[in-house]
């Protein structure tokens, strides 16, 4: 039986379309709201999702639970449990396996992503290029023996696989409601650009998110 632990770092960063998928399929999931408890409880989950957040994975002194999350990721991967990291979550996976995470280019809005050619993986059925929403200022290196699955410009590393863990920098889970929340603190120019582009890209983004969710929950 699938039981997903969802590590949430901010009230505005939710599962989005993943939650719709899990609800439709009667997949059990539970939010662990770190922004409220500020500590990581024990969990016997079968699957793990680490969502985005405003902090850096390097801010362990200010947010001690980041270190605990990295420990959970390492233990889950050792046990061959599936782990999905989105944005900050992807950076947590990279950091858990000693890959650097650092400030780079701020990406806010819809960006073109390239699917890397190669062996069978979760993105194999994706188009060669697709658009996904981005909201981040940090990037990561790929852990040793990890594999780059998607890339972009100006931030190259957009998705990677490390054993049973998948890290995704972009936000396929985005909904119009989440976009409204995230757009409150950006410039008017960026907000209007996002509003113009969203109708063109969001339906395909939701469809691709379903594909990720299907693969993640397949036993």
PDB file of C-alpha atoms in Angstrom:
ATOM      1  CA  UNK A   1       0.000   0.000   0.000  1.00  0.00           C
ATOM      2  CA  UNK A   2       1.248   3.462  -0.913  1.00  0.00           C
ATOM      3  CA  UNK A   3       1.524   6.036   1.881  1.00  0.00           C
ATOM      4  CA  UNK A   4       3.211   9.297   0.864  1.00  0.00           C
ATOM      5  CA  UNK A   5       4.871  11.672   3.338  1.00  0.00           C
ATOM      6  CA  UNK A   6       4.851  15.212   1.929  1.00  0.00           C
ATOM      7  CA  UNK A   7       7.358  17.612   3.493  1.00  0.00           C
ATOM      8  CA  UNK A   8       5.973  21.145   3.186  1.00  0.00           C
ATOM      9  CA  UNK A   9       8.190  24.175   3.899  1.00  0.00           C
ATOM     10  CA  UNK A  10       5.759  27.010   3.160  1.00  0.00           C
ATOM     11  CA  UNK A  11       1.949  27.345   3.266  1.00  0.00           C
ATOM     12  CA  UNK A  12       1.890  28.501  -0.379  1.00  0.00           C
ATOM     13  CA  UNK A  13       3.991  25.574  -1.681  1.00  0.00           C
ATOM     14  CA  UNK A  14       1.586  22.629  -1.931  1.00  0.00           C
ATOM     15  CA  UNK A  15       1.206  19.464  -3.996  1.00  0.00           C
ATOM     16  CA  UNK A  16      -0.992  21.304  -6.485  1.00  0.00           C
ATOM     17  CA  UNK A  17      -1.879  18.985  -9.384  1.00  0.00           C
ATOM     18  CA  UNK A  18      -0.211  16.060  -7.585  1.00  0.00           C
ATOM     19  CA  UNK A  19      -2.862  16.398  -4.883  1.00  0.00           C
ATOM     20  CA  UNK A  20      -5.598  16.207  -7.532  1.00  0.00           C
ATOM     21  CA  UNK A  21      -4.025  13.055  -8.959  1.00  0.00           C
ATOM     22  CA  UNK A  22      -3.620  11.377  -5.546  1.00  0.00           C
ATOM     23  CA  UNK A  23      -7.191  12.209  -4.542  1.00  0.00           C
ATOM     24  CA  UNK A  24      -8.623  10.836  -7.796  1.00  0.00           C
ATOM     25  CA  UNK A  25      -6.627   7.598  -7.406  1.00  0.00           C
ATOM     26  CA  UNK A  26      -7.291   7.220  -3.651  1.00  0.00           C
ATOM     27  CA  UNK A  27      -3.572   7.394  -2.940  1.00  0.00           C
ATOM     28  CA  UNK A  28      -2.865   8.061   0.735  1.00  0.00           C
ATOM     29  CA  UNK A  29      -0.725  11.131   1.504  1.00  0.00           C
ATOM     30  CA  UNK A  30      -0.024  13.292   4.534  1.00  0.00           C
ATOM     31  CA  UNK A  31       1.468  16.774   4.750  1.00  0.00           C
ATOM     32  CA  UNK A  32       4.254  17.280   7.264  1.00  0.00           C
ATOM     33  CA  UNK A  33       4.011  21.046   7.764  1.00  0.00           C
ATOM     34  CA  UNK A  34       7.521  21.983   8.819  1.00  0.00           C
ATOM     35  CA  UNK A  35       6.702  25.706   8.770  1.00  0.00           C
ATOM     36  CA  UNK A  36       4.367  25.044  11.716  1.00  0.00           C
ATOM     37  CA  UNK A  37       6.068  22.313  13.749  1.00  0.00           C
ATOM     38  CA  UNK A  38       9.668  23.210  12.844  1.00  0.00           C
ATOM     39  CA  UNK A  39      10.625  19.572  13.462  1.00  0.00           C
ATOM     40  CA  UNK A  40      10.500  16.285  11.554  1.00  0.00           C
ATOM     41  CA  UNK A  41       8.256  13.573  13.058  1.00  0.00           C
ATOM     42  CA  UNK A  42       8.801   9.854  12.674  1.00  0.00           C
ATOM     43  CA  UNK A  43       7.168   8.366   9.583  1.00  0.00           C
ATOM     44  CA  UNK A  44       6.820   4.903   8.113  1.00  0.00           C
ATOM     45  CA  UNK A  45       5.872   6.220   4.669  1.00  0.00           C
ATOM     46  CA  UNK A  46       6.457   4.154   1.544  1.00  0.00           C
ATOM     47  CA  UNK A  47       7.078   7.231  -0.664  1.00  0.00           C
ATOM     48  CA  UNK A  48       8.465  10.710   0.065  1.00  0.00           C
ATOM     49  CA  UNK A  49       7.891  14.112  -1.560  1.00  0.00           C
ATOM     50  CA  UNK A  50       9.899  17.198  -0.596  1.00  0.00           C
ATOM     51  CA  UNK A  51       8.289  20.439  -1.780  1.00  0.00           C
ATOM     52  CA  UNK A  52       9.738  23.870  -2.457  1.00  0.00           C
ATOM     53  CA  UNK A  53      10.333  26.685   0.008  1.00  0.00           C
ATOM     54  CA  UNK A  54      11.860  30.158   0.405  1.00  0.00           C
ATOM     55  CA  UNK A  55      14.998  29.031   2.255  1.00  0.00           C
ATOM     56  CA  UNK A  56      18.293  27.587   1.004  1.00  0.00           C
ATOM     57  CA  UNK A  57      19.271  23.988   1.729  1.00  0.00           C
ATOM     58  CA  UNK A  58      22.425  25.502   3.264  1.00  0.00           C
ATOM     59  CA  UNK A  59      20.415  27.316   5.985  1.00  0.00           C
ATOM     60  CA  UNK A  60      20.649  24.436   8.475  1.00  0.00           C
ATOM     61  CA  UNK A  61      21.432  26.730  11.415  1.00  0.00           C
ATOM     62  CA  UNK A  62      18.238  28.729  10.898  1.00  0.00           C
ATOM     63  CA  UNK A  63      16.161  25.694   9.858  1.00  0.00           C
ATOM     64  CA  UNK A  64      17.569  22.625  11.674  1.00  0.00           C
ATOM     65  CA  UNK A  65      14.967  20.345  10.096  1.00  0.00           C
ATOM     66  CA  UNK A  66      16.788  20.656   6.742  1.00  0.00           C
ATOM     67  CA  UNK A  67      19.545  18.419   8.089  1.00  0.00           C
ATOM     68  CA  UNK A  68      16.959  15.897   9.287  1.00  0.00           C
ATOM     69  CA  UNK A  69      15.296  15.913   5.873  1.00  0.00           C
ATOM     70  CA  UNK A  70      18.606  15.110   4.191  1.00  0.00           C
ATOM     71  CA  UNK A  71      19.056  12.192   6.594  1.00  0.00           C
ATOM     72  CA  UNK A  72      15.569  10.923   5.707  1.00  0.00           C
ATOM     73  CA  UNK A  73      16.376  11.175   1.987  1.00  0.00           C
ATOM     74  CA  UNK A  74      19.586   9.177   2.399  1.00  0.00           C
ATOM     75  CA  UNK A  75      17.830   6.480   4.449  1.00  0.00           C
ATOM     76  CA  UNK A  76      14.909   6.258   1.997  1.00  0.00           C
ATOM     77  CA  UNK A  77      17.231   5.862  -0.991  1.00  0.00           C
ATOM     78  CA  UNK A  78      19.279   3.212   0.810  1.00  0.00           C
ATOM     79  CA  UNK A  79      16.012   1.302   1.307  1.00  0.00           C
ATOM     80  CA  UNK A  80      15.106   1.840  -2.379  1.00  0.00           C
ATOM     81  CA  UNK A  81      12.027   3.879  -1.487  1.00  0.00           C
ATOM     82  CA  UNK A  82      10.878   6.432  -4.021  1.00  0.00           C
ATOM     83  CA  UNK A  83      11.731  10.043  -3.323  1.00  0.00           C
ATOM     84  CA  UNK A  84      10.563  13.070  -5.326  1.00  0.00           C
ATOM     85  CA  UNK A  85      12.019  16.526  -4.744  1.00  0.00           C
ATOM     86  CA  UNK A  86      10.557  19.675  -6.297  1.00  0.00           C
ATOM     87  CA  UNK A  87      12.609  22.901  -6.452  1.00  0.00           C
ATOM     88  CA  UNK A  88      14.016  23.137  -2.890  1.00  0.00           C
ATOM     89  CA  UNK A  89      13.230  19.419  -2.647  1.00  0.00           C
ATOM     90  CA  UNK A  90      15.473  18.671  -5.629  1.00  0.00           C
ATOM     91  CA  UNK A  91      18.211  20.743  -4.025  1.00  0.00           C
ATOM     92  CA  UNK A  92      17.776  18.764  -0.791  1.00  0.00           C
ATOM     93  CA  UNK A  93      18.342  15.514  -2.696  1.00  0.00           C
ATOM     94  CA  UNK A  94      21.457  16.936  -4.352  1.00  0.00           C
ATOM     95  CA  UNK A  95      22.810  18.210  -1.031  1.00  0.00           C
ATOM     96  CA  UNK A  96      21.982  14.928   0.746  1.00  0.00           C
ATOM     97  CA  UNK A  97      24.400  13.209  -1.628  1.00  0.00           C
ATOM     98  CA  UNK A  98      27.138  15.843  -1.312  1.00  0.00           C
ATOM     99  CA  UNK A  99      26.488  17.817  -4.499  1.00  0.00           C
ATOM    100  CA  UNK A 100      26.895  21.613  -4.115  1.00  0.00           C
ATOM    101  CA  UNK A 101      23.822  23.879  -4.014  1.00  0.00           C
ATOM    102  CA  UNK A 102      24.433  27.598  -4.504  1.00  0.00           C
ATOM    103  CA  UNK A 103      22.996  30.960  -5.540  1.00  0.00           C
ATOM    104  CA  UNK A 104      22.803  31.422  -9.285  1.00  0.00           C
ATOM    105  CA  UNK A 105      20.271  33.023 -11.641  1.00  0.00           C
ATOM    106  CA  UNK A 106      16.797  34.022 -10.472  1.00  0.00           C
ATOM    107  CA  UNK A 107      14.218  32.320 -12.688  1.00  0.00           C
ATOM    108  CA  UNK A 108      10.603  33.456 -12.375  1.00  0.00           C
ATOM    109  CA  UNK A 109       7.999  32.528 -14.988  1.00  0.00           C
ATOM    110  CA  UNK A 110       7.560  30.006 -17.792  1.00  0.00           C
ATOM    111  CA  UNK A 111      10.810  28.593 -19.204  1.00  0.00           C
ATOM    112  CA  UNK A 112      11.609  26.148 -21.995  1.00  0.00           C
ATOM    113  CA  UNK A 113      12.976  22.808 -20.752  1.00  0.00           C
ATOM    114  CA  UNK A 114      14.863  20.220 -22.825  1.00  0.00           C
ATOM    115  CA  UNK A 115      14.464  16.511 -22.266  1.00  0.00           C
ATOM    116  CA  UNK A 116      17.916  14.916 -22.337  1.00  0.00           C
ATOM    117  CA  UNK A 117      18.255  12.029 -24.808  1.00  0.00           C
ATOM    118  CA  UNK A 118      19.270   8.668 -23.383  1.00  0.00           C
ATOM    119  CA  UNK A 119      18.015   5.594 -21.653  1.00  0.00           C
ATOM    120  CA  UNK A 120      14.493   4.900 -20.404  1.00  0.00           C
ATOM    121  CA  UNK A 121      13.433   7.178 -17.541  1.00  0.00           C
ATOM    122  CA  UNK A 122      10.447   9.053 -16.160  1.00  0.00           C
ATOM    123  CA  UNK A 123      10.742  11.715 -18.890  1.00  0.00           C
ATOM    124  CA  UNK A 124      10.999   9.273 -21.815  1.00  0.00           C
ATOM    125  CA  UNK A 125       7.419   9.957 -22.937  1.00  0.00           C
ATOM    126  CA  UNK A 126       7.788  13.741 -22.611  1.00  0.00           C
ATOM    127  CA  UNK A 127       8.201  15.909 -25.724  1.00  0.00           C
ATOM    128  CA  UNK A 128      11.760  16.914 -26.635  1.00  0.00           C
ATOM    129  CA  UNK A 129      10.971  20.430 -25.379  1.00  0.00           C
ATOM    130  CA  UNK A 130       8.260  21.663 -23.028  1.00  0.00           C
ATOM    131  CA  UNK A 131       7.492  24.726 -20.903  1.00  0.00           C
ATOM    132  CA  UNK A 132       7.417  24.644 -17.122  1.00  0.00           C
ATOM    133  CA  UNK A 133       7.026  27.249 -14.403  1.00  0.00           C
ATOM    134  CA  UNK A 134      10.125  28.280 -12.451  1.00  0.00           C
ATOM    135  CA  UNK A 135      10.541  30.205  -9.218  1.00  0.00           C
ATOM    136  CA  UNK A 136      14.011  29.869  -7.698  1.00  0.00           C
ATOM    137  CA  UNK A 137      17.366  31.574  -7.222  1.00  0.00           C
ATOM    138  CA  UNK A 138      19.542  28.561  -6.333  1.00  0.00           C
ATOM    139  CA  UNK A 139      20.836  25.743  -8.497  1.00  0.00           C
ATOM    140  CA  UNK A 140      22.573  22.423  -7.843  1.00  0.00           C
ATOM    141  CA  UNK A 141      25.224  20.128  -9.239  1.00  0.00           C
ATOM    142  CA  UNK A 142      24.341  16.528 -10.077  1.00  0.00           C
ATOM    143  CA  UNK A 143      25.427  14.038  -7.372  1.00  0.00           C
ATOM    144  CA  UNK A 144      28.203  11.600  -8.295  1.00  0.00           C
ATOM    145  CA  UNK A 145      26.658   8.754 -10.330  1.00  0.00           C
ATOM    146  CA  UNK A 146      23.443  10.727 -10.720  1.00  0.00           C
ATOM    147  CA  UNK A 147      22.064  11.338 -14.204  1.00  0.00           C
ATOM    148  CA  UNK A 148      20.861  14.578 -15.775  1.00  0.00           C
ATOM    149  CA  UNK A 149      17.371  14.088 -17.258  1.00  0.00           C
ATOM    150  CA  UNK A 150      16.278  17.624 -18.208  1.00  0.00           C
ATOM    151  CA  UNK A 151      18.191  20.829 -18.864  1.00  0.00           C
ATOM    152  CA  UNK A 152      17.468  24.475 -19.594  1.00  0.00           C
ATOM    153  CA  UNK A 153      18.848  27.986 -20.102  1.00  0.00           C
ATOM    154  CA  UNK A 154      20.236  29.871 -18.295  1.00  0.00           C
ATOM    155  CA  UNK A 155      20.050  27.248 -15.509  1.00  0.00           C
ATOM    156  CA  UNK A 156      21.322  23.980 -16.965  1.00  0.00           C
ATOM    157  CA  UNK A 157      20.457  21.340 -14.355  1.00  0.00           C
ATOM    158  CA  UNK A 158      16.666  21.017 -14.271  1.00  0.00           C
ATOM    159  CA  UNK A 159      15.976  17.362 -13.401  1.00  0.00           C
ATOM    160  CA  UNK A 160      18.086  14.400 -12.343  1.00  0.00           C
ATOM    161  CA  UNK A 161      17.850  10.840 -11.108  1.00  0.00           C
ATOM    162  CA  UNK A 162      19.918   9.457  -8.258  1.00  0.00           C
ATOM    163  CA  UNK A 163      19.056   5.805  -7.645  1.00  0.00           C
ATOM    164  CA  UNK A 164      15.418   5.854  -6.386  1.00  0.00           C
ATOM    165  CA  UNK A 165      15.323   9.662  -6.007  1.00  0.00           C
ATOM    166  CA  UNK A 166      14.091  12.110  -8.656  1.00  0.00           C
ATOM    167  CA  UNK A 167      14.900  15.816  -8.350  1.00  0.00           C
ATOM    168  CA  UNK A 168      12.948  18.349 -10.429  1.00  0.00           C
ATOM    169  CA  UNK A 169      13.826  22.057 -10.338  1.00  0.00           C
ATOM    170  CA  UNK A 170      10.663  23.251 -12.123  1.00  0.00           C
ATOM    171  CA  UNK A 171       7.006  23.238 -11.043  1.00  0.00           C
ATOM    172  CA  UNK A 172       4.762  20.988 -13.137  1.00  0.00           C
ATOM    173  CA  UNK A 173       2.376  20.868 -10.151  1.00  0.00           C
ATOM    174  CA  UNK A 174       1.476  24.542 -10.615  1.00  0.00           C
ATOM    175  CA  UNK A 175      -2.191  25.605 -10.575  1.00  0.00           C
ATOM    176  CA  UNK A 176      -3.771  28.995 -11.260  1.00  0.00           C
ATOM    177  CA  UNK A 177      -4.454  29.364  -7.517  1.00  0.00           C
ATOM    178  CA  UNK A 178      -0.800  28.740  -6.650  1.00  0.00           C
ATOM    179  CA  UNK A 179       0.270  31.201  -9.335  1.00  0.00           C
ATOM    180  CA  UNK A 180      -1.929  33.883  -7.809  1.00  0.00           C
ATOM    181  CA  UNK A 181      -0.275  33.343  -4.417  1.00  0.00           C
ATOM    182  CA  UNK A 182       3.241  33.373  -5.855  1.00  0.00           C
ATOM    183  CA  UNK A 183       2.620  36.452  -8.028  1.00  0.00           C
ATOM    184  CA  UNK A 184       1.863  38.765  -5.118  1.00  0.00           C
ATOM    185  CA  UNK A 185       5.507  39.543  -4.354  1.00  0.00           C
ATOM    186  CA  UNK A 186       6.910  39.901  -7.880  1.00  0.00           C
ATOM    187  CA  UNK A 187       7.107  42.937 -10.132  1.00  0.00           C
ATOM    188  CA  UNK A 188       4.104  44.085 -12.142  1.00  0.00           C
ATOM    189  CA  UNK A 189       6.017  43.393 -15.378  1.00  0.00           C
ATOM    190  CA  UNK A 190       6.737  39.787 -14.369  1.00  0.00           C
ATOM    191  CA  UNK A 191       3.178  39.277 -13.137  1.00  0.00           C
ATOM    192  CA  UNK A 192       1.612  40.515 -16.372  1.00  0.00           C
ATOM    193  CA  UNK A 193       3.988  38.401 -18.469  1.00  0.00           C
ATOM    194  CA  UNK A 194       3.078  35.301 -16.440  1.00  0.00           C
ATOM    195  CA  UNK A 195      -0.654  36.055 -16.821  1.00  0.00           C
ATOM    196  CA  UNK A 196      -0.242  36.316 -20.614  1.00  0.00           C
ATOM    197  CA  UNK A 197       1.734  33.073 -20.917  1.00  0.00           C
ATOM    198  CA  UNK A 198      -0.096  30.855 -18.433  1.00  0.00           C
ATOM    199  CA  UNK A 199      -3.121  30.001 -20.655  1.00  0.00           C
ATOM    200  CA  UNK A 200      -0.683  28.814 -23.345  1.00  0.00           C
ATOM    201  CA  UNK A 201       1.295  26.416 -21.112  1.00  0.00           C
ATOM    202  CA  UNK A 202      -0.617  25.358 -17.994  1.00  0.00           C
ATOM    203  CA  UNK A 203      -2.767  22.577 -19.489  1.00  0.00           C
ATOM    204  CA  UNK A 204       0.281  20.782 -20.898  1.00  0.00           C
ATOM    205  CA  UNK A 205       2.120  21.315 -17.602  1.00  0.00           C
ATOM    206  CA  UNK A 206      -0.763  19.647 -15.737  1.00  0.00           C
ATOM    207  CA  UNK A 207      -0.784  16.733 -18.198  1.00  0.00           C
ATOM    208  CA  UNK A 208       2.956  16.163 -17.757  1.00  0.00           C
ATOM    209  CA  UNK A 209       2.571  16.375 -13.975  1.00  0.00           C
ATOM    210  CA  UNK A 210       0.083  13.499 -14.179  1.00  0.00           C
ATOM    211  CA  UNK A 211       2.707  11.450 -16.025  1.00  0.00           C
ATOM    212  CA  UNK A 212       5.252  12.065 -13.254  1.00  0.00           C
ATOM    213  CA  UNK A 213       2.645  11.178 -10.610  1.00  0.00           C
ATOM    214  CA  UNK A 214       1.695   7.986 -12.464  1.00  0.00           C
ATOM    215  CA  UNK A 215       5.302   6.824 -12.591  1.00  0.00           C
ATOM    216  CA  UNK A 216       6.009   7.856  -8.989  1.00  0.00           C
ATOM    217  CA  UNK A 217       3.083   5.830  -7.618  1.00  0.00           C
ATOM    218  CA  UNK A 218       3.422   2.795  -9.888  1.00  0.00           C
ATOM    219  CA  UNK A 219       4.320  -0.261  -7.801  1.00  0.00           C
TER     220      UNK A 219
END
